[in-house]
């Protein structure tokens, strides 16, 4: 489960996860997908569980 600010991830990855969360909340699917693609390029897979994001390194 993603927790904002956890030391397991660097700040730029947290920023992308925040960006994706805001985009989903604002129903901006294009922006959410863009953030997901950027995360994937960093080796991070993300999915939603309810209102929370789960991530894992791939």
JSON list of C-alpha atoms in Angstrom, two decimals, residues 3-40:
[
{"chain": "A", "resi": 3, "resn": "UNK", "atom": "CA", "xyz": [1.88, 5.78, 2.03]},
{"chain": "A", "resi": 4, "resn": "UNK", "atom": "CA", "xyz": [2.90, 9.28, 1.05]},
{"chain": "A", "resi": 5, "resn": "UNK", "atom": "CA", "xyz": [6.39, 10.11, 2.27]},
{"chain": "A", "resi": 6, "resn": "UNK", "atom": "CA", "xyz": [7.50, 6.58, 3.15]},
{"chain": "A", "resi": 7, "resn": "UNK", "atom": "CA", "xyz": [11.28, 6.26, 2.80]},
{"chain": "A", "resi": 8, "resn": "UNK", "atom": "CA", "xyz": [10.91, 3.17, 0.58]},
{"chain": "A", "resi": 9, "resn": "UNK", "atom": "CA", "xyz": [10.45, 5.46, -2.46]},
{"chain": "A", "resi": 10, "resn": "UNK", "atom": "CA", "xyz": [12.24, 8.58, -3.65]},
{"chain": "A", "resi": 11, "resn": "UNK", "atom": "CA", "xyz": [10.51, 11.95, -3.74]},
{"chain": "A", "resi": 12, "resn": "UNK", "atom": "CA", "xyz": [10.01, 12.00, -7.51]},
{"chain": "A", "resi": 13, "resn": "UNK", "atom": "CA", "xyz": [8.18, 8.65, -7.35]},
{"chain": "A", "resi": 14, "resn": "UNK", "atom": "CA", "xyz": [5.99, 9.98, -4.53]},
{"chain": "A", "resi": 15, "resn": "UNK", "atom": "CA", "xyz": [5.25, 13.04, -6.69]},
{"chain": "A", "resi": 16, "resn": "UNK", "atom": "CA", "xyz": [4.08, 10.80, -9.55]},
{"chain": "A", "resi": 17, "resn": "UNK", "atom": "CA", "xyz": [1.87, 8.78, -7.22]},
{"chain": "A", "resi": 18, "resn": "UNK", "atom": "CA", "xyz": [0.36, 12.02, -5.86]},
{"chain": "A", "resi": 19, "resn": "UNK", "atom": "CA", "xyz": [-0.18, 13.26, -9.40]},
{"chain": "A", "resi": 20, "resn": "UNK", "atom": "CA", "xyz": [-1.95, 10.01, -10.32]},
{"chain": "A", "resi": 21, "resn": "UNK", "atom": "CA", "xyz": [-4.13, 10.09, -7.18]},
{"chain": "A", "resi": 22, "resn": "UNK", "atom": "CA", "xyz": [-5.20, 13.69, -7.88]},
{"chain": "A", "resi": 23, "resn": "UNK", "atom": "CA", "xyz": [-5.91, 12.90, -11.54]},
{"chain": "A", "resi": 24, "resn": "UNK", "atom": "CA", "xyz": [-8.13, 9.97, -10.58]},
{"chain": "A", "resi": 25, "resn": "UNK", "atom": "CA", "xyz": [-9.96, 12.07, -7.99]},
{"chain": "A", "resi": 26, "resn": "UNK", "atom": "CA", "xyz": [-10.54, 14.78, -10.61]},
{"chain": "A", "resi": 27, "resn": "UNK", "atom": "CA", "xyz": [-11.63, 12.20, -13.21]},
{"chain": "A", "resi": 28, "resn": "UNK", "atom": "CA", "xyz": [-8.73, 13.10, -15.54]},
{"chain": "A", "resi": 29, "resn": "UNK", "atom": "CA", "xyz": [-8.05, 9.64, -16.97]},
{"chain": "A", "resi": 30, "resn": "UNK", "atom": "CA", "xyz": [-5.44, 10.86, -19.46]},
{"chain": "A", "resi": 31, "resn": "UNK", "atom": "CA", "xyz": [-3.32, 12.43, -16.73]},
{"chain": "A", "resi": 32, "resn": "UNK", "atom": "CA", "xyz": [-3.70, 9.34, -14.54]},
{"chain": "A", "resi": 33, "resn": "UNK", "atom": "CA", "xyz": [-2.55, 7.09, -17.38]},
{"chain": "A", "resi": 34, "resn": "UNK", "atom": "CA", "xyz": [0.39, 9.38, -18.10]},
{"chain": "A", "resi": 35, "resn": "UNK", "atom": "CA", "xyz": [1.52, 9.15, -14.47]},
{"chain": "A", "resi": 36, "resn": "UNK", "atom": "CA", "xyz": [1.11, 5.36, -14.58]},
{"chain": "A", "resi": 37, "resn": "UNK", "atom": "CA", "xyz": [3.30, 5.18, -17.68]},
{"chain": "A", "resi": 38, "resn": "UNK", "atom": "CA", "xyz": [5.97, 7.32, -16.03]},
{"chain": "A", "resi": 39, "resn": "UNK", "atom": "CA", "xyz": [5.90, 5.06, -12.98]},
{"chain": "A", "resi": 40, "resn": "UNK", "atom": "CA", "xyz": [6.16, 1.98, -15.20]}
]
